[in-house]
PDB file of C-alpha atoms in Angstrom:
ATOM      1  CA  MET A   1       0.000   0.000   0.000  1.00 48.00           C
ATOM      2  CA  ASN A   2       1.177   3.495  -0.772  1.00 51.00           C
ATOM      3  CA  ALA A   3       2.870   5.002   2.254  1.00 47.00           C
ATOM      4  CA  SER A   4       1.163   8.350   1.735  1.00 48.00           C
ATOM      5  CA  ILE A   5      -2.251   6.870   2.442  1.00 47.00           C
ATOM      6  CA  GLN A   6      -1.322   3.963   4.729  1.00 49.00           C
ATOM      7  CA  SER A   7      -3.079   4.020   8.066  1.00 50.00           C
ATOM      8  CA  ARG A   8      -0.885   3.961  11.154  1.00 50.00           C
ATOM      9  CA  GLY A   9      -2.467   3.985  14.561  1.00 50.00           C
ATOM     10  CA  GLY A  10      -5.848   4.867  13.074  1.00 54.00           C
ATOM     11  CA  LYS A  11      -4.617   7.968  11.233  1.00 55.00           C
ATOM     12  CA  THR A  12      -3.386   8.418   7.667  1.00 60.00           C
ATOM     13  CA  THR A  13      -0.194  10.267   6.932  1.00 60.00           C
ATOM     14  CA  ALA A  14      -2.209  13.127   5.415  1.00 56.00           C
ATOM     15  CA  GLY A  15      -4.428  13.221   8.489  1.00 58.00           C
ATOM     16  CA  ARG A  16      -1.437  13.519  10.827  1.00 57.00           C
ATOM     17  CA  ALA A  17       0.073  16.209   8.603  1.00 55.00           C
ATOM     18  CA  PHE A  18      -3.121  18.233   8.799  1.00 54.00           C
ATOM     19  CA  ALA A  19      -3.304  17.761  12.567  1.00 56.00           C
ATOM     20  CA  ASP A  20       0.303  18.864  12.932  1.00 58.00           C
ATOM     21  CA  ARG A  21       0.071  21.857  10.607  1.00 70.00           C
ATOM     22  CA  PRO A  22      -3.574  23.015  10.387  1.00 72.00           C
ATOM     23  CA  ALA A  23      -2.656  26.670  10.069  1.00 75.00           C
ATOM     24  CA  ARG A  24      -0.813  26.063   6.789  1.00 77.00           C
ATOM     25  CA  TYR A  25      -3.752  24.275   5.209  1.00 78.00           C
ATOM     26  CA  LEU A  26      -6.265  26.819   6.437  1.00 80.00           C
ATOM     27  CA  ALA A  27      -4.103  29.625   5.079  1.00 79.00           C
ATOM     28  CA  LEU A  28      -3.870  27.845   1.719  1.00 81.00           C
ATOM     29  CA  VAL A  29      -7.652  27.401   1.551  1.00 82.00           C
ATOM     30  CA  ALA A  30      -8.193  31.063   2.494  1.00 82.00           C
ATOM     31  CA  ALA A  31      -5.694  32.187  -0.143  1.00 84.00           C
ATOM     32  CA  LEU A  32      -7.354  30.113  -2.867  1.00 85.00           C
ATOM     33  CA  PHE A  33     -10.785  31.400  -1.831  1.00 83.00           C
ATOM     34  CA  GLY A  34      -9.550  34.987  -1.879  1.00 83.00           C
ATOM     35  CA  LEU A  35      -7.960  34.454  -5.288  1.00 85.00           C
ATOM     36  CA  ALA A  36     -11.244  33.098  -6.635  1.00 79.00           C
ATOM     37  CA  ILE A  37     -13.127  36.152  -5.343  1.00 79.00           C
ATOM     38  CA  VAL A  38     -10.616  38.549  -6.898  1.00 80.00           C
ATOM     39  CA  ALA A  39     -10.781  36.697 -10.221  1.00 77.00           C
ATOM     40  CA  HIS A  40     -14.580  36.806 -10.150  1.00 73.00           C
ATOM     41  CA  LEU A  41     -14.634  40.555  -9.479  1.00 76.00           C
ATOM     42  CA  VAL A  42     -12.099  41.231 -12.240  1.00 78.00           C
ATOM     43  CA  VAL A  43     -14.144  39.223 -14.737  1.00 76.00           C
ATOM     44  CA  ALA A  44     -17.363  40.879 -13.532  1.00 76.00           C
ATOM     45  CA  VAL A  45     -15.992  44.378 -14.111  1.00 77.00           C
ATOM     46  CA  ALA A  46     -14.422  43.433 -17.456  1.00 76.00           C
ATOM     47  CA  GLN A  47     -17.654  42.044 -18.907  1.00 77.00           C
ATOM     48  CA  VAL A  48     -19.845  45.051 -18.060  1.00 81.00           C
ATOM     49  CA  GLY A  49     -21.195  46.268 -21.384  1.00 78.00           C
ATOM     50  CA  VAL A  50     -20.947  42.883 -23.109  1.00 79.00           C
ATOM     51  CA  PRO A  51     -24.317  42.154 -24.839  1.00 78.00           C
ATOM     52  CA  THR A  52     -26.196  38.976 -23.966  1.00 80.00           C
ATOM     53  CA  ALA A  53     -28.960  37.182 -25.821  1.00 80.00           C
ATOM     54  CA  THR A  54     -31.208  37.208 -22.745  1.00 83.00           C
ATOM     55  CA  THR A  55     -31.913  40.933 -22.920  1.00 87.00           C
ATOM     56  CA  GLU A  56     -31.552  41.483 -26.658  1.00 87.00           C
ATOM     57  CA  SER A  57     -35.213  42.005 -27.593  1.00 87.00           C
ATOM     58  CA  ALA A  58     -35.899  44.271 -24.606  1.00 91.00           C
ATOM     59  CA  ALA A  59     -32.878  46.393 -25.494  1.00 91.00           C
ATOM     60  CA  ILE A  60     -34.028  46.815 -29.093  1.00 91.00           C
ATOM     61  CA  TYR A  61     -37.501  47.891 -27.962  1.00 92.00           C
ATOM     62  CA  ASP A  62     -35.978  50.161 -25.311  1.00 94.00           C
ATOM     63  CA  VAL A  63     -33.877  52.125 -27.801  1.00 91.00           C
ATOM     64  CA  ALA A  64     -36.816  52.441 -30.205  1.00 92.00           C
ATOM     65  CA  GLN A  65     -39.262  53.636 -27.529  1.00 94.00           C
ATOM     66  CA  ARG A  66     -36.828  56.238 -26.217  1.00 92.00           C
ATOM     67  CA  ARG A  67     -36.350  57.548 -29.748  1.00 92.00           C
ATOM     68  CA  ILE A  68     -40.103  57.667 -30.343  1.00 92.00           C
ATOM     69  CA  ALA A  69     -40.711  59.525 -27.070  1.00 91.00           C
ATOM     70  CA  ALA A  70     -38.050  62.092 -27.929  1.00 89.00           C
ATOM     71  CA  GLU A  71     -39.639  62.767 -31.331  1.00 88.00           C
ATOM     72  CA  PHE A  72     -42.974  63.871 -29.846  1.00 86.00           C
ATOM     73  CA  ALA A  73     -42.658  67.572 -29.104  1.00 79.00           C
ATOM     74  CA  GLY A  74     -44.974  69.374 -26.723  1.00 78.00           C
ATOM     75  CA  PRO A  75     -47.015  67.954 -23.836  1.00 90.00           C
ATOM     76  CA  LYS A  76     -47.587  64.213 -24.165  1.00 92.00           C
ATOM     77  CA  ILE A  77     -48.840  61.295 -22.140  1.00 94.00           C
ATOM     78  CA  ALA A  78     -46.359  58.523 -21.427  1.00 94.00           C
ATOM     79  CA  TYR A  79     -47.549  55.152 -20.180  1.00 95.00           C
ATOM     80  CA  VAL A  80     -44.868  53.620 -17.934  1.00 95.00           C
ATOM     81  CA  GLY A  81     -44.870  50.014 -16.801  1.00 94.00           C
ATOM     82  CA  GLY A  82     -43.708  46.506 -17.566  1.00 93.00           C
ATOM     83  CA  SER A  83     -44.700  44.116 -20.302  1.00 91.00           C
ATOM     84  CA  SER A  84     -48.362  44.143 -19.236  1.00 90.00           C
ATOM     85  CA  GLY A  85     -48.613  47.656 -20.647  1.00 91.00           C
ATOM     86  CA  PHE A  86     -46.371  46.877 -23.577  1.00 92.00           C
ATOM     87  CA  TYR A  87     -48.653  44.038 -24.646  1.00 89.00           C
ATOM     88  CA  SER A  88     -52.002  45.691 -23.901  1.00 88.00           C
ATOM     89  CA  VAL A  89     -51.873  49.483 -24.162  1.00 90.00           C
ATOM     90  CA  ARG A  90     -52.632  51.204 -27.469  1.00 92.00           C
ATOM     91  CA  ALA A  91     -51.194  54.710 -27.292  1.00 92.00           C
ATOM     92  CA  GLY A  92     -52.785  55.656 -30.601  1.00 89.00           C
ATOM     93  CA  GLU A  93     -56.280  54.959 -29.286  1.00 91.00           C
ATOM     94  CA  ILE A  94     -55.570  56.887 -26.088  1.00 92.00           C
ATOM     95  CA  ALA A  95     -54.366  59.875 -28.111  1.00 90.00           C
ATOM     96  CA  GLY A  96     -57.563  59.801 -30.155  1.00 90.00           C
ATOM     97  CA  VAL A  97     -59.764  59.786 -27.038  1.00 92.00           C
ATOM     98  CA  VAL A  98     -58.001  62.459 -24.958  1.00 90.00           C
ATOM     99  CA  GLY A  99     -56.781  64.604 -27.846  1.00 89.00           C
ATOM    100  CA  GLN A 100     -53.153  64.596 -26.730  1.00 89.00           C
ATOM    101  CA  GLN A 101     -50.058  62.808 -27.983  1.00 91.00           C
ATOM    102  CA  CYS A 102     -49.375  59.518 -26.203  1.00 94.00           C
ATOM    103  CA  VAL A 103     -46.425  57.095 -26.233  1.00 95.00           C
ATOM    104  CA  ASN A 104     -46.087  53.638 -24.757  1.00 95.00           C
ATOM    105  CA  LEU A 105     -43.059  53.165 -22.499  1.00 95.00           C
ATOM    106  CA  GLY A 106     -44.141  49.784 -21.160  1.00 94.00           C
ATOM    107  CA  LEU A 107     -41.256  47.345 -21.495  1.00 94.00           C
ATOM    108  CA  HIS A 108     -40.393  44.541 -19.025  1.00 94.00           C
ATOM    109  CA  ALA A 109     -41.348  44.143 -15.356  1.00 93.00           C
ATOM    110  CA  GLY A 110     -38.065  42.348 -14.733  1.00 93.00           C
ATOM    111  CA  LEU A 111     -36.298  45.707 -14.991  1.00 94.00           C
ATOM    112  CA  GLY A 112     -37.835  46.806 -11.694  1.00 92.00           C
ATOM    113  CA  ALA A 113     -39.702  49.928 -10.661  1.00 92.00           C
ATOM    114  CA  SER A 114     -36.650  52.127 -10.058  1.00 91.00           C
ATOM    115  CA  TYR A 115     -35.162  51.479 -13.477  1.00 94.00           C
ATOM    116  CA  LEU A 116     -38.481  51.897 -15.304  1.00 95.00           C
ATOM    117  CA  LEU A 117     -39.105  55.220 -13.562  1.00 93.00           C
ATOM    118  CA  ASN A 118     -35.565  56.429 -14.247  1.00 93.00           C
ATOM    119  CA  ARG A 119     -35.942  55.384 -17.884  1.00 93.00           C
ATOM    120  CA  ALA A 120     -39.125  57.454 -18.160  1.00 93.00           C
ATOM    121  CA  ALA A 121     -37.568  60.463 -16.444  1.00 92.00           C
ATOM    122  CA  VAL A 122     -34.870  60.612 -19.123  1.00 90.00           C
ATOM    123  CA  VAL A 123     -37.398  61.167 -21.932  1.00 89.00           C
ATOM    124  CA  MET A 124     -40.090  63.118 -20.059  1.00 89.00           C
ATOM    125  CA  GLN A 125     -40.271  66.869 -20.569  1.00 88.00           C
ATOM    126  CA  ARG A 126     -41.962  69.721 -18.729  1.00 89.00           C
ATOM    127  CA  GLY A 127     -45.719  69.499 -19.169  1.00 91.00           C
ATOM    128  CA  ASP A 128     -45.752  65.760 -19.933  1.00 93.00           C
ATOM    129  CA  THR A 129     -48.064  63.412 -18.022  1.00 93.00           C
ATOM    130  CA  CYS A 130     -46.741  60.112 -16.731  1.00 93.00           C
ATOM    131  CA  VAL A 131     -49.306  57.328 -16.258  1.00 94.00           C
ATOM    132  CA  LEU A 132     -47.954  54.506 -14.088  1.00 93.00           C
ATOM    133  CA  GLY A 133     -49.124  50.976 -14.751  1.00 92.00           C
ATOM    134  CA  LEU A 134     -46.545  49.091 -12.698  1.00 92.00           C
ATOM    135  CA  GLU A 135     -47.091  45.402 -12.021  1.00 91.00           C
ATOM    136  CA  TYR A 136     -48.050  44.664  -8.419  1.00 90.00           C
ATOM    137  CA  GLU A 137     -44.849  42.791  -7.599  1.00 88.00           C
ATOM    138  CA  LEU A 138     -42.809  45.883  -8.387  1.00 88.00           C
ATOM    139  CA  TYR A 139     -44.149  47.577  -5.263  1.00 86.00           C
ATOM    140  CA  ALA A 140     -42.518  44.911  -3.079  1.00 83.00           C
ATOM    141  CA  GLU A 141     -39.010  44.759  -4.515  1.00 71.00           C
ATOM    142  CA  GLU A 142     -36.403  43.615  -2.027  1.00 71.00           C
ATOM    143  CA  ARG A 143     -33.362  42.780  -4.147  1.00 75.00           C
ATOM    144  CA  PRO A 144     -32.230  43.166  -7.760  1.00 81.00           C
ATOM    145  CA  GLY A 145     -33.713  40.533 -10.075  1.00 87.00           C
ATOM    146  CA  GLU A 146     -31.693  38.479 -12.563  1.00 87.00           C
ATOM    147  CA  PHE A 147     -33.164  40.204 -15.629  1.00 91.00           C
ATOM    148  CA  TYR A 148     -32.454  43.662 -14.195  1.00 93.00           C
ATOM    149  CA  CYS A 149     -28.875  42.717 -13.345  1.00 90.00           C
ATOM    150  CA  ASP A 150     -28.286  41.267 -16.798  1.00 89.00           C
ATOM    151  CA  TYR A 151     -29.845  44.285 -18.518  1.00 93.00           C
ATOM    152  CA  VAL A 152     -27.997  46.960 -16.566  1.00 92.00           C
ATOM    153  CA  MET A 153     -24.631  45.246 -16.941  1.00 88.00           C
ATOM    154  CA  ALA A 154     -25.062  44.254 -20.583  1.00 86.00           C
ATOM    155  CA  ARG A 155     -27.149  47.066 -22.048  1.00 89.00           C
ATOM    156  CA  ASP A 156     -26.903  50.232 -19.953  1.00 91.00           C
ATOM    157  CA  ARG A 157     -23.338  50.749 -18.828  1.00 88.00           C
ATOM    158  CA  ALA A 158     -23.914  54.480 -18.328  1.00 90.00           C
ATOM    159  CA  TYR A 159     -26.650  53.733 -15.782  1.00 93.00           C
ATOM    160  CA  PHE A 160     -24.494  51.102 -14.084  1.00 92.00           C
ATOM    161  CA  ASN A 161     -21.560  53.509 -13.778  1.00 90.00           C
ATOM    162  CA  LYS A 162     -23.766  56.122 -12.076  1.00 92.00           C
ATOM    163  CA  LEU A 163     -24.753  53.725  -9.290  1.00 92.00           C
ATOM    164  CA  THR A 164     -22.924  53.690  -5.977  1.00 92.00           C
ATOM    165  CA  TRP A 165     -20.264  51.006  -5.590  1.00 88.00           C
ATOM    166  CA  ARG A 166     -22.468  49.251  -3.043  1.00 89.00           C
ATOM    167  CA  LYS A 167     -25.291  48.934  -5.570  1.00 90.00           C
ATOM    168  CA  GLN A 168     -22.864  47.840  -8.260  1.00 89.00           C
ATOM    169  CA  ILE A 169     -21.544  45.060  -6.047  1.00 86.00           C
ATOM    170  CA  GLY A 170     -25.125  44.137  -5.158  1.00 87.00           C
ATOM    171  CA  ILE A 171     -25.941  43.758  -8.854  1.00 88.00           C
ATOM    172  CA  ILE A 172     -22.851  41.645  -9.501  1.00 84.00           C
ATOM    173  CA  VAL A 173     -23.623  39.381  -6.546  1.00 82.00           C
ATOM    174  CA  ALA A 174     -27.315  39.057  -7.482  1.00 83.00           C
ATOM    175  CA  ALA A 175     -26.417  38.235 -11.096  1.00 81.00           C
ATOM    176  CA  GLY A 176     -24.535  35.186  -9.934  1.00 78.00           C
ATOM    177  CA  PRO A 177     -21.242  33.649 -11.138  1.00 77.00           C
ATOM    178  CA  GLY A 178     -22.937  31.676 -13.912  1.00 77.00           C
ATOM    179  CA  ARG A 179     -24.178  34.817 -15.664  1.00 77.00           C
ATOM    180  CA  ILE A 180     -20.895  36.680 -15.124  1.00 77.00           C
ATOM    181  CA  TRP A 181     -18.719  33.975 -16.674  1.00 73.00           C
ATOM    182  CA  ALA A 182     -21.195  33.264 -19.462  1.00 74.00           C
ATOM    183  CA  ALA A 183     -21.089  36.937 -20.473  1.00 73.00           C
ATOM    184  CA  ALA A 184     -17.309  36.881 -20.245  1.00 69.00           C
ATOM    185  CA  GLY A 185     -17.317  33.956 -22.673  1.00 70.00           C
ATOM    186  CA  SER A 186     -19.578  35.905 -25.026  1.00 65.00           C
ATOM    187  CA  GLY A 187     -17.041  38.712 -24.990  1.00 58.00           C
ATOM    188  CA  LEU A 188     -14.210  36.375 -25.932  1.00 50.00           C
ATOM    189  CA  TRP A 189     -16.267  34.478 -28.487  1.00 49.00           C
ATOM    190  CA  PRO A 190     -18.914  36.926 -29.803  1.00 48.00           C
ATOM    191  CA  GLN A 191     -22.266  35.388 -30.643  1.00 51.00           C
ATOM    192  CA  GLU A 192     -24.460  36.312 -33.568  1.00 48.00           C
ATOM    193  CA  TYR A 193     -27.569  38.126 -32.384  1.00 52.00           C
ATOM    194  CA  ALA A 194     -30.543  39.411 -34.366  1.00 53.00           C
ATOM    195  CA  THR A 195     -30.172  42.763 -36.108  1.00 56.00           C
ATOM    196  CA  GLY A 196     -33.384  44.026 -34.594  1.00 64.00           C
ATOM    197  CA  ALA A 197     -35.192  44.637 -37.878  1.00 63.00           C
ATOM    198  CA  ALA A 198     -37.603  41.755 -37.324  1.00 63.00           C
ATOM    199  CA  VAL A 199     -38.288  42.875 -33.771  1.00 70.00           C
ATOM    200  CA  LEU A 200     -39.056  46.465 -34.764  1.00 77.00           C
ATOM    201  CA  MET A 201     -41.607  45.291 -37.316  1.00 78.00           C
ATOM    202  CA  ASN A 202     -43.743  44.500 -34.267  1.00 84.00           C
ATOM    203  CA  LEU A 203     -43.538  48.051 -32.887  1.00 89.00           C
ATOM    204  CA  SER A 204     -45.920  50.882 -33.749  1.00 89.00           C
ATOM    205  CA  SER A 205     -44.894  54.497 -34.267  1.00 90.00           C
ATOM    206  CA  ARG A 206     -46.070  55.186 -30.695  1.00 92.00           C
ATOM    207  CA  GLY A 207     -44.170  52.355 -28.995  1.00 92.00           C
ATOM    208  CA  ASP A 208     -46.997  49.775 -28.852  1.00 91.00           C
ATOM    209  CA  ARG A 209     -46.258  46.144 -29.457  1.00 88.00           C
ATOM    210  CA  LEU A 210     -48.327  45.056 -32.434  1.00 84.00           C
ATOM    211  CA  ASN A 211     -48.019  41.267 -32.616  1.00 77.00           C
ATOM    212  CA  THR A 212     -50.252  40.572 -29.626  1.00 70.00           C
ATOM    213  CA  SER A 213     -53.480  38.625 -29.554  1.00 65.00           C
ATOM    214  CA  PRO A 214     -56.851  40.067 -28.462  1.00 67.00           C
ATOM    215  CA  ALA A 215     -56.475  38.080 -25.251  1.00 64.00           C
ATOM    216  CA  ASP A 216     -53.154  39.811 -24.508  1.00 58.00           C
ATOM    217  CA  ARG A 217     -54.792  43.194 -24.986  1.00 57.00           C
TER     218      ARG A 217
END
């Protein structure tokens, strides 16, 4: 039997070595753990701004809706919410009823209330009316969701950079190591994503999603 694993007096050689020098092994484990944390943080920071397939469609709609909202001059109504509004609201019909321009800024509830409100504030102007249609769960947010973390890191680096370092770390932790390293891999080996043309065919000139069924509306 190999001497390194042979039992003598009920203890293996490795077991006696650990008992004799526990501090060395504990220090080695702590060093490896610390190295892993540092590597994770370095990769997390390096991949901020790397696009991911998960948030691709939402990002395409986001850019288009912001552009549409900016094109409407004068007082307008802006509907702000998640996908419930994006799928159901018809800004054109609202404009016809109230006699005022209206745009749909409903996008994705996974972005969270704070981000959706900040997104609206960027395109709102003096005299505009903001109609909130937030999903109920957004009033009870406790921690960043996975979709929000992915979106902010992959699609809105400017917003991410404006956050405090505590919130940035919170987003990185909430995103999880799987998402961080997957995005890092996408940066090293870029994936082919849709151009967005097909997605925008489903968007009206007021930001409504068009390819929804009557039941969705």
